[in-house]
Amino acid sequence: SKSAANTVMLQGFNSRHITGRASGALCKEFRELKLLDKITKLHYNGKLDPSVKGSTCKSLIQEFVLWKGLSYVPQNIHVSIHWNKSNPLVLANKEDVLWTYLKKTQAKK
């Protein structure tokens, strides 16, 4: 649904929680999910360029954007997460963080 119409609230509720704009981080997450969805569909149908490969989501998205270009936007992107020149797709430029398992420490007595 594109609106909060026909939504029933049983207690007091700030309507901005469901009608307000999503945070930048949340929009970025949804954009990345849409790109990963497109990558998956192209790969499944055998139409993904062989240069698009990676071991992490971030590296796959970066390779895909290198192939398609920063101005490429998949079809059916909701207007709230659509990117363009005035609201560009921002890719993370940080290194992937390696996971480290920490050992449990003994509690102090």
JSON list of N, CA and C in Angstrom, two decimals, residues 38-109:
[
{"chain": "A", "resi": 38, "resn": "LYS", "atom": "N", "xyz": [18.31, -7.79, -8.62]},
{"chain": "A", "resi": 38, "resn": "LYS", "atom": "CA", "xyz": [18.55, -7.70, -10.07]},
{"chain": "A", "resi": 38, "resn": "LYS", "atom": "C", "xyz": [19.73, -8.58, -10.48]},
{"chain": "A", "resi": 39, "resn": "ILE", "atom": "N", "xyz": [20.80, -8.54, -9.69]},
{"chain": "A", "resi": 39, "resn": "ILE", "atom": "CA", "xyz": [21.98, -9.38, -9.96]},
{"chain": "A", "resi": 39, "resn": "ILE", "atom": "C", "xyz": [21.58, -10.85, -9.96]},
{"chain": "A", "resi": 40, "resn": "THR", "atom": "N", "xyz": [20.79, -11.25, -8.97]},
{"chain": "A", "resi": 40, "resn": "THR", "atom": "CA", "xyz": [20.35, -12.64, -8.85]},
{"chain": "A", "resi": 40, "resn": "THR", "atom": "C", "xyz": [19.51, -13.06, -10.06]},
{"chain": "A", "resi": 41, "resn": "LYS", "atom": "N", "xyz": [18.58, -12.22, -10.47]},
{"chain": "A", "resi": 41, "resn": "LYS", "atom": "CA", "xyz": [17.73, -12.54, -11.63]},
{"chain": "A", "resi": 41, "resn": "LYS", "atom": "C", "xyz": [18.56, -12.66, -12.91]},
{"chain": "A", "resi": 42, "resn": "LEU", "atom": "N", "xyz": [19.48, -11.73, -13.11]},
{"chain": "A", "resi": 42, "resn": "LEU", "atom": "CA", "xyz": [20.33, -11.79, -14.31]},
{"chain": "A", "resi": 42, "resn": "LEU", "atom": "C", "xyz": [21.20, -13.05, -14.29]},
{"chain": "A", "resi": 43, "resn": "HIS", "atom": "N", "xyz": [21.75, -13.38, -13.14]},
{"chain": "A", "resi": 43, "resn": "HIS", "atom": "CA", "xyz": [22.59, -14.58, -13.02]},
{"chain": "A", "resi": 43, "resn": "HIS", "atom": "C", "xyz": [21.75, -15.83, -13.30]},
{"chain": "A", "resi": 44, "resn": "TYR", "atom": "N", "xyz": [20.57, -15.90, -12.72]},
{"chain": "A", "resi": 44, "resn": "TYR", "atom": "CA", "xyz": [19.68, -17.06, -12.91]},
{"chain": "A", "resi": 44, "resn": "TYR", "atom": "C", "xyz": [19.33, -17.24, -14.38]},
{"chain": "A", "resi": 45, "resn": "ASN", "atom": "N", "xyz": [19.10, -16.15, -15.08]},
{"chain": "A", "resi": 45, "resn": "ASN", "atom": "CA", "xyz": [18.72, -16.21, -16.50]},
{"chain": "A", "resi": 45, "resn": "ASN", "atom": "C", "xyz": [19.92, -16.25, -17.44]},
{"chain": "A", "resi": 46, "resn": "GLY", "atom": "N", "xyz": [21.13, -16.32, -16.90]},
{"chain": "A", "resi": 46, "resn": "GLY", "atom": "CA", "xyz": [22.33, -16.40, -17.72]},
{"chain": "A", "resi": 46, "resn": "GLY", "atom": "C", "xyz": [22.67, -15.12, -18.45]},
{"chain": "A", "resi": 47, "resn": "LYS", "atom": "N", "xyz": [22.21, -13.98, -17.94]},
{"chain": "A", "resi": 47, "resn": "LYS", "atom": "CA", "xyz": [22.43, -12.70, -18.60]},
{"chain": "A", "resi": 47, "resn": "LYS", "atom": "C", "xyz": [23.37, -11.78, -17.84]},
{"chain": "A", "resi": 48, "resn": "LEU", "atom": "N", "xyz": [23.95, -12.26, -16.76]},
{"chain": "A", "resi": 48, "resn": "LEU", "atom": "CA", "xyz": [24.86, -11.44, -15.97]},
{"chain": "A", "resi": 48, "resn": "LEU", "atom": "C", "xyz": [26.25, -11.46, -16.60]},
{"chain": "A", "resi": 49, "resn": "ASP", "atom": "N", "xyz": [26.84, -10.29, -16.76]},
{"chain": "A", "resi": 49, "resn": "ASP", "atom": "CA", "xyz": [28.17, -10.19, -17.34]},
{"chain": "A", "resi": 49, "resn": "ASP", "atom": "C", "xyz": [29.16, -10.96, -16.47]},
{"chain": "A", "resi": 50, "resn": "PRO", "atom": "N", "xyz": [30.09, -11.71, -17.09]},
{"chain": "A", "resi": 50, "resn": "PRO", "atom": "CA", "xyz": [31.06, -12.50, -16.32]},
{"chain": "A", "resi": 50, "resn": "PRO", "atom": "C", "xyz": [31.97, -11.65, -15.42]},
{"chain": "A", "resi": 51, "resn": "SER", "atom": "N", "xyz": [32.06, -10.35, -15.69]},
{"chain": "A", "resi": 51, "resn": "SER", "atom": "CA", "xyz": [32.91, -9.50, -14.85]},
{"chain": "A", "resi": 51, "resn": "SER", "atom": "C", "xyz": [32.28, -9.23, -13.48]},
{"chain": "A", "resi": 52, "resn": "VAL", "atom": "N", "xyz": [30.99, -9.51, -13.35]},
{"chain": "A", "resi": 52, "resn": "VAL", "atom": "CA", "xyz": [30.30, -9.26, -12.08]},
{"chain": "A", "resi": 52, "resn": "VAL", "atom": "C", "xyz": [30.44, -10.50, -11.22]},
{"chain": "A", "resi": 53, "resn": "LYS", "atom": "N", "xyz": [31.37, -10.43, -10.29]},
{"chain": "A", "resi": 53, "resn": "LYS", "atom": "CA", "xyz": [31.60, -11.54, -9.36]},
{"chain": "A", "resi": 53, "resn": "LYS", "atom": "C", "xyz": [32.17, -10.96, -8.08]},
{"chain": "A", "resi": 54, "resn": "GLY", "atom": "N", "xyz": [31.95, -11.64, -7.00]},
{"chain": "A", "resi": 54, "resn": "GLY", "atom": "CA", "xyz": [32.47, -11.18, -5.72]},
{"chain": "A", "resi": 54, "resn": "GLY", "atom": "C", "xyz": [32.08, -12.14, -4.62]},
{"chain": "A", "resi": 55, "resn": "SER", "atom": "N", "xyz": [32.76, -12.03, -3.51]},
{"chain": "A", "resi": 55, "resn": "SER", "atom": "CA", "xyz": [32.50, -12.93, -2.39]},
{"chain": "A", "resi": 55, "resn": "SER", "atom": "C", "xyz": [31.64, -12.27, -1.32]},
{"chain": "A", "resi": 56, "resn": "THR", "atom": "N", "xyz": [31.36, -10.98, -1.48]},
{"chain": "A", "resi": 56, "resn": "THR", "atom": "CA", "xyz": [30.49, -10.29, -0.52]},
{"chain": "A", "resi": 56, "resn": "THR", "atom": "C", "xyz": [29.43, -9.51, -1.29]},
{"chain": "A", "resi": 57, "resn": "CYS", "atom": "N", "xyz": [28.37, -9.15, -0.60]},
{"chain": "A", "resi": 57, "resn": "CYS", "atom": "CA", "xyz": [27.31, -8.35, -1.23]},
{"chain": "A", "resi": 57, "resn": "CYS", "atom": "C", "xyz": [27.88, -7.04, -1.75]},
{"chain": "A", "resi": 58, "resn": "LYS", "atom": "N", "xyz": [28.72, -6.41, -0.94]},
{"chain": "A", "resi": 58, "resn": "LYS", "atom": "CA", "xyz": [29.30, -5.13, -1.32]},
{"chain": "A", "resi": 58, "resn": "LYS", "atom": "C", "xyz": [30.12, -5.25, -2.61]},
{"chain": "A", "resi": 59, "resn": "SER", "atom": "N", "xyz": [30.95, -6.28, -2.69]},
{"chain": "A", "resi": 59, "resn": "SER", "atom": "CA", "xyz": [31.79, -6.43, -3.89]},
{"chain": "A", "resi": 59, "resn": "SER", "atom": "C", "xyz": [30.94, -6.76, -5.12]},
{"chain": "A", "resi": 60, "resn": "LEU", "atom": "N", "xyz": [29.88, -7.54, -4.95]},
{"chain": "A", "resi": 60, "resn": "LEU", "atom": "CA", "xyz": [28.97, -7.82, -6.08]},
{"chain": "A", "resi": 60, "resn": "LEU", "atom": "C", "xyz": [28.31, -6.54, -6.58]},
{"chain": "A", "resi": 61, "resn": "ILE", "atom": "N", "xyz": [27.82, -5.73, -5.66]},
{"chain": "A", "resi": 61, "resn": "ILE", "atom": "CA", "xyz": [27.16, -4.48, -6.04]},
{"chain": "A", "resi": 61, "resn": "ILE", "atom": "C", "xyz": [28.14, -3.56, -6.75]},
{"chain": "A", "resi": 62, "resn": "GLN", "atom": "N", "xyz": [29.36, -3.46, -6.23]},
{"chain": "A", "resi": 62, "resn": "GLN", "atom": "CA", "xyz": [30.36, -2.59, -6.85]},
{"chain": "A", "resi": 62, "resn": "GLN", "atom": "C", "xyz": [30.69, -3.05, -8.27]},
{"chain": "A", "resi": 63, "resn": "GLU", "atom": "N", "xyz": [30.85, -4.34, -8.47]},
{"chain": "A", "resi": 63, "resn": "GLU", "atom": "CA", "xyz": [31.13, -4.87, -9.81]},
{"chain": "A", "resi": 63, "resn": "GLU", "atom": "C", "xyz": [29.95, -4.64, -10.75]},
{"chain": "A", "resi": 64, "resn": "PHE", "atom": "N", "xyz": [28.74, -4.82, -10.24]},
{"chain": "A", "resi": 64, "resn": "PHE", "atom": "CA", "xyz": [27.54, -4.60, -11.04]},
{"chain": "A", "resi": 64, "resn": "PHE", "atom": "C", "xyz": [27.44, -3.15, -11.49]},
{"chain": "A", "resi": 65, "resn": "VAL", "atom": "N", "xyz": [27.70, -2.23, -10.57]},
{"chain": "A", "resi": 65, "resn": "VAL", "atom": "CA", "xyz": [27.63, -0.80, -10.89]},
{"chain": "A", "resi": 65, "resn": "VAL", "atom": "C", "xyz": [28.73, -0.41, -11.87]},
{"chain": "A", "resi": 66, "resn": "LEU", "atom": "N", "xyz": [29.90, -1.03, -11.76]},
{"chain": "A", "resi": 66, "resn": "LEU", "atom": "CA", "xyz": [30.96, -0.78, -12.75]},
{"chain": "A", "resi": 66, "resn": "LEU", "atom": "C", "xyz": [30.50, -1.23, -14.14]},
{"chain": "A", "resi": 67, "resn": "TRP", "atom": "N", "xyz": [29.78, -2.33, -14.19]},
{"chain": "A", "resi": 67, "resn": "TRP", "atom": "CA", "xyz": [29.29, -2.86, -15.46]},
{"chain": "A", "resi": 67, "resn": "TRP", "atom": "C", "xyz": [28.16, -2.01, -16.03]},
{"chain": "A", "resi": 68, "resn": "LYS", "atom": "N", "xyz": [27.16, -1.69, -15.21]},
{"chain": "A", "resi": 68, "resn": "LYS", "atom": "CA", "xyz": [25.97, -0.97, -15.68]},
{"chain": "A", "resi": 68, "resn": "LYS", "atom": "C", "xyz": [26.10, 0.54, -15.64]},
{"chain": "A", "resi": 69, "resn": "GLY", "atom": "N", "xyz": [26.92, 1.07, -14.74]},
{"chain": "A", "resi": 69, "resn": "GLY", "atom": "CA", "xyz": [27.05, 2.52, -14.59]},
{"chain": "A", "resi": 69, "resn": "GLY", "atom": "C", "xyz": [26.24, 3.03, -13.41]},
{"chain": "A", "resi": 70, "resn": "LEU", "atom": "N", "xyz": [26.67, 4.15, -12.84]},
{"chain": "A", "resi": 70, "resn": "LEU", "atom": "CA", "xyz": [26.00, 4.73, -11.67]},
{"chain": "A", "resi": 70, "resn": "LEU", "atom": "C", "xyz": [24.59, 5.22, -11.97]},
{"chain": "A", "resi": 71, "resn": "SER", "atom": "N", "xyz": [24.31, 5.53, -13.22]},
{"chain": "A", "resi": 71, "resn": "SER", "atom": "CA", "xyz": [22.98, 6.06, -13.55]},
{"chain": "A", "resi": 71, "resn": "SER", "atom": "C", "xyz": [21.95, 4.96, -13.78]},
{"chain": "A", "resi": 72, "resn": "TYR", "atom": "N", "xyz": [22.38, 3.69, -13.82]},
{"chain": "A", "resi": 72, "resn": "TYR", "atom": "CA", "xyz": [21.44, 2.59, -14.03]},
{"chain": "A", "resi": 72, "resn": "TYR", "atom": "C", "xyz": [20.54, 2.40, -12.81]},
{"chain": "A", "resi": 73, "resn": "VAL", "atom": "N", "xyz": [19.23, 2.35, -13.05]},
{"chain": "A", "resi": 73, "resn": "VAL", "atom": "CA", "xyz": [18.25, 2.08, -12.00]},
{"chain": "A", "resi": 73, "resn": "VAL", "atom": "C", "xyz": [17.35, 0.95, -12.51]},
{"chain": "A", "resi": 74, "resn": "PRO", "atom": "N", "xyz": [17.28, -0.18, -11.79]},
{"chain": "A", "resi": 74, "resn": "PRO", "atom": "CA", "xyz": [16.40, -1.26, -12.23]},
{"chain": "A", "resi": 74, "resn": "PRO", "atom": "C", "xyz": [14.94, -0.79, -12.33]},
{"chain": "A", "resi": 75, "resn": "GLN", "atom": "N", "xyz": [14.17, -1.43, -13.19]},
{"chain": "A", "resi": 75, "resn": "GLN", "atom": "CA", "xyz": [12.75, -1.10, -13.31]},
{"chain": "A", "resi": 75, "resn": "GLN", "atom": "C", "xyz": [12.03, -1.45, -12.01]},
{"chain": "A", "resi": 76, "resn": "ASN", "atom": "N", "xyz": [10.90, -0.82, -11.81]},
{"chain": "A", "resi": 76, "resn": "ASN", "atom": "CA", "xyz": [10.03, -1.08, -10.67]},
{"chain": "A", "resi": 76, "resn": "ASN", "atom": "C", "xyz": [10.65, -0.71, -9.32]},
{"chain": "A", "resi": 77, "resn": "ILE", "atom": "N", "xyz": [11.56, 0.26, -9.33]},
{"chain": "A", "resi": 77, "resn": "ILE", "atom": "CA", "xyz": [12.09, 0.79, -8.07]},
{"chain": "A", "resi": 77, "resn": "ILE", "atom": "C", "xyz": [11.09, 1.80, -7.53]},
{"chain": "A", "resi": 78, "resn": "HIS", "atom": "N", "xyz": [10.71, 1.64, -6.29]},
{"chain": "A", "resi": 78, "resn": "HIS", "atom": "CA", "xyz": [9.75, 2.57, -5.69]},
{"chain": "A", "resi": 78, "resn": "HIS", "atom": "C", "xyz": [10.35, 3.97, -5.66]},
{"chain": "A", "resi": 79, "resn": "VAL", "atom": "N", "xyz": [9.49, 4.97, -5.85]},
{"chain": "A", "resi": 79, "resn": "VAL", "atom": "CA", "xyz": [9.94, 6.36, -5.93]},
{"chain": "A", "resi": 79, "resn": "VAL", "atom": "C", "xyz": [10.70, 6.78, -4.66]},
{"chain": "A", "resi": 80, "resn": "SER", "atom": "N", "xyz": [10.39, 6.20, -3.52]},
{"chain": "A", "resi": 80, "resn": "SER", "atom": "CA", "xyz": [11.05, 6.59, -2.27]},
{"chain": "A", "resi": 80, "resn": "SER", "atom": "C", "xyz": [12.51, 6.16, -2.20]},
{"chain": "A", "resi": 81, "resn": "ILE", "atom": "N", "xyz": [12.92, 5.17, -3.02]},
{"chain": "A", "resi": 81, "resn": "ILE", "atom": "CA", "xyz": [14.33, 4.76, -3.01]},
{"chain": "A", "resi": 81, "resn": "ILE", "atom": "C", "xyz": [14.99, 4.92, -4.37]},
{"chain": "A", "resi": 82, "resn": "HIS", "atom": "N", "xyz": [14.28, 5.51, -5.32]},
{"chain": "A", "resi": 82, "resn": "HIS", "atom": "CA", "xyz": [14.82, 5.74, -6.67]},
{"chain": "A", "resi": 82, "resn": "HIS", "atom": "C", "xyz": [16.00, 6.71, -6.58]},
{"chain": "A", "resi": 83, "resn": "TRP", "atom": "N", "xyz": [17.06, 6.46, -7.34]},
{"chain": "A", "resi": 83, "resn": "TRP", "atom": "CA", "xyz": [18.20, 7.37, -7.33]},
{"chain": "A", "resi": 83, "resn": "TRP", "atom": "C", "xyz": [18.34, 8.05, -8.68]},
{"chain": "A", "resi": 84, "resn": "ASN", "atom": "N", "xyz": [18.95, 9.25, -8.63]},
{"chain": "A", "resi": 84, "resn": "ASN", "atom": "CA", "xyz": [19.17, 10.06, -9.83]},
{"chain": "A", "resi": 84, "resn": "ASN", "atom": "C", "xyz": [20.31, 11.03, -9.54]},
{"chain": "A", "resi": 85, "resn": "LYS", "atom": "N", "xyz": [20.52, 12.01, -10.42]},
{"chain": "A", "resi": 85, "resn": "LYS", "atom": "CA", "xyz": [21.63, 12.96, -10.23]},
{"chain": "A", "resi": 85, "resn": "LYS", "atom": "C", "xyz": [21.50, 13.76, -8.94]},
{"chain": "A", "resi": 86, "resn": "SER", "atom": "N", "xyz": [20.27, 14.15, -8.59]},
{"chain": "A", "resi": 86, "resn": "SER", "atom": "CA", "xyz": [20.09, 14.96, -7.38]},
{"chain": "A", "resi": 86, "resn": "SER", "atom": "C", "xyz": [20.04, 14.11, -6.12]},
{"chain": "A", "resi": 87, "resn": "ASN", "atom": "N", "xyz": [19.80, 12.81, -6.25]},
{"chain": "A", "resi": 87, "resn": "ASN", "atom": "CA", "xyz": [19.77, 11.88, -5.12]},
{"chain": "A", "resi": 87, "resn": "ASN", "atom": "C", "xyz": [20.53, 10.62, -5.54]},
{"chain": "A", "resi": 88, "resn": "PRO", "atom": "N", "xyz": [21.88, 10.69, -5.61]},
{"chain": "A", "resi": 88, "resn": "PRO", "atom": "CA", "xyz": [22.67, 9.62, -6.22]},
{"chain": "A", "resi": 88, "resn": "PRO", "atom": "C", "xyz": [22.77, 8.36, -5.36]},
{"chain": "A", "resi": 89, "resn": "LEU", "atom": "N", "xyz": [23.08, 7.27, -6.05]},
{"chain": "A", "resi": 89, "resn": "LEU", "atom": "CA", "xyz": [23.40, 6.01, -5.39]},
{"chain": "A", "resi": 89, "resn": "LEU", "atom": "C", "xyz": [24.79, 6.16, -4.78]},
{"chain": "A", "resi": 90, "resn": "VAL", "atom": "N", "xyz": [24.90, 5.96, -3.49]},
{"chain": "A", "resi": 90, "resn": "VAL", "atom": "CA", "xyz": [26.18, 6.10, -2.81]},
{"chain": "A", "resi": 90, "resn": "VAL", "atom": "C", "xyz": [26.66, 4.71, -2.44]},
{"chain": "A", "resi": 91, "resn": "LEU", "atom": "N", "xyz": [27.84, 4.37, -2.91]},
{"chain": "A", "resi": 91, "resn": "LEU", "atom": "CA", "xyz": [28.42, 3.07, -2.61]},
{"chain": "A", "resi": 91, "resn": "LEU", "atom": "C", "xyz": [29.43, 3.21, -1.48]},
{"chain": "A", "resi": 92, "resn": "ALA", "atom": "N", "xyz": [29.46, 2.21, -0.63]},
{"chain": "A", "resi": 92, "resn": "ALA", "atom": "CA", "xyz": [30.42, 2.21, 0.48]},
{"chain": "A", "resi": 92, "resn": "ALA", "atom": "C", "xyz": [31.82, 2.06, -0.09]},
{"chain": "A", "resi": 93, "resn": "ASN", "atom": "N", "xyz": [32.74, 2.85, 0.41]},
{"chain": "A", "resi": 93, "resn": "ASN", "atom": "CA", "xyz": [34.13, 2.74, -0.05]},
{"chain": "A", "resi": 93, "resn": "ASN", "atom": "C", "xyz": [35.03, 2.17, 1.02]},
{"chain": "A", "resi": 94, "resn": "LYS", "atom": "N", "xyz": [34.45, 1.69, 2.09]},
{"chain": "A", "resi": 94, "resn": "LYS", "atom": "CA", "xyz": [35.24, 1.11, 3.17]},
{"chain": "A", "resi": 94, "resn": "LYS", "atom": "C", "xyz": [35.58, -0.33, 2.82]},
{"chain": "A", "resi": 95, "resn": "GLU", "atom": "N", "xyz": [36.66, -0.80, 3.44]},
{"chain": "A", "resi": 95, "resn": "GLU", "atom": "CA", "xyz": [37.06, -2.19, 3.26]},
{"chain": "A", "resi": 95, "resn": "GLU", "atom": "C", "xyz": [36.06, -3.10, 3.95]},
{"chain": "A", "resi": 96, "resn": "ASP", "atom": "N", "xyz": [35.93, -4.32, 3.45]},
{"chain": "A", "resi": 96, "resn": "ASP", "atom": "CA", "xyz": [35.09, -5.29, 4.13]},
{"chain": "A", "resi": 96, "resn": "ASP", "atom": "C", "xyz": [35.70, -5.60, 5.49]},
{"chain": "A", "resi": 97, "resn": "VAL", "atom": "N", "xyz": [34.87, -5.74, 6.46]},
{"chain": "A", "resi": 97, "resn": "VAL", "atom": "CA", "xyz": [35.34, -6.03, 7.81]},
{"chain": "A", "resi": 97, "resn": "VAL", "atom": "C", "xyz": [35.34, -7.54, 7.99]},
{"chain": "A", "resi": 98, "resn": "LEU", "atom": "N", "xyz": [36.47, -8.05, 8.43]},
{"chain": "A", "resi": 98, "resn": "LEU", "atom": "CA", "xyz": [36.57, -9.48, 8.70]},
{"chain": "A", "resi": 98, "resn": "LEU", "atom": "C", "xyz": [36.00, -9.78, 10.08]},
{"chain": "A", "resi": 99, "resn": "TRP", "atom": "N", "xyz": [35.29, -10.88, 10.18]},
{"chain": "A", "resi": 99, "resn": "TRP", "atom": "CA", "xyz": [34.72, -11.28, 11.46]},
{"chain": "A", "resi": 99, "resn": "TRP", "atom": "C", "xyz": [35.80, -11.90, 12.33]},
{"chain": "A", "resi": 100, "resn": "THR", "atom": "N", "xyz": [35.76, -11.58, 13.59]},
{"chain": "A", "resi": 100, "resn": "THR", "atom": "CA", "xyz": [36.69, -12.15, 14.56]},
{"chain": "A", "resi": 100, "resn": "THR", "atom": "C", "xyz": [35.87, -12.72, 15.71]},
{"chain": "A", "resi": 101, "resn": "TYR", "atom": "N", "xyz": [36.10, -13.96, 16.03]},
{"chain": "A", "resi": 101, "resn": "TYR", "atom": "CA", "xyz": [35.41, -14.56, 17.16]},
{"chain": "A", "resi": 101, "resn": "TYR", "atom": "C", "xyz": [36.21, -14.29, 18.42]},
{"chain": "A", "resi": 102, "resn": "LEU", "atom": "N", "xyz": [35.55, -13.73, 19.39]},
{"chain": "A", "resi": 102, "resn": "LEU", "atom": "CA", "xyz": [36.20, -13.41, 20.65]},
{"chain": "A", "resi": 102, "resn": "LEU", "atom": "C", "xyz": [35.98, -14.54, 21.63]},
{"chain": "A", "resi": 103, "resn": "LYS", "atom": "N", "xyz": [37.00, -14.78, 22.45]},
{"chain": "A", "resi": 103, "resn": "LYS", "atom": "CA", "xyz": [36.88, -15.80, 23.48]},
{"chain": "A", "resi": 103, "resn": "LYS", "atom": "C", "xyz": [36.17, -15.21, 24.68]},
{"chain": "A", "resi": 104, "resn": "LYS", "atom": "N", "xyz": [35.41, -16.05, 25.36]},
{"chain": "A", "resi": 104, "resn": "LYS", "atom": "CA", "xyz": [34.76, -15.59, 26.58]},
{"chain": "A", "resi": 104, "resn": "LYS", "atom": "C", "xyz": [35.83, -15.34, 27.63]},
{"chain": "A", "resi": 105, "resn": "THR", "atom": "N", "xyz": [35.69, -14.24, 28.34]},
{"chain": "A", "resi": 105, "resn": "THR", "atom": "CA", "xyz": [36.64, -13.95, 29.41]},
{"chain": "A", "resi": 105, "resn": "THR", "atom": "C", "xyz": [36.01, -14.34, 30.73]},
{"chain": "A", "resi": 106, "resn": "GLN", "atom": "N", "xyz": [36.86, -14.68, 31.67]},
{"chain": "A", "resi": 106, "resn": "GLN", "atom": "CA", "xyz": [36.35, -15.06, 32.98]},
{"chain": "A", "resi": 106, "resn": "GLN", "atom": "C", "xyz": [35.83, -13.83, 33.69]},
{"chain": "A", "resi": 107, "resn": "ALA", "atom": "N", "xyz": [34.73, -14.01, 34.39]},
{"chain": "A", "resi": 107, "resn": "ALA", "atom": "CA", "xyz": [34.16, -12.90, 35.15]},
{"chain": "A", "resi": 107, "resn": "ALA", "atom": "C", "xyz": [35.08, -12.55, 36.31]},
{"chain": "A", "resi": 108, "resn": "LYS", "atom": "N", "xyz": [35.18, -11.26, 36.59]},
{"chain": "A", "resi": 108, "resn": "LYS", "atom": "CA", "xyz": [36.02, -10.82, 37.71]},
{"chain": "A", "resi": 108, "resn": "LYS", "atom": "C", "xyz": [35.35, -11.20, 39.02]},
{"chain": "A", "resi": 109, "resn": "LYS", "atom": "N", "xyz": [36.17, -11.61, 39.98]},
{"chain": "A", "resi": 109, "resn": "LYS", "atom": "CA", "xyz": [35.63, -11.99, 41.29]},
{"chain": "A", "resi": 109, "resn": "LYS", "atom": "C", "xyz": [35.77, -10.88, 42.28]}
]
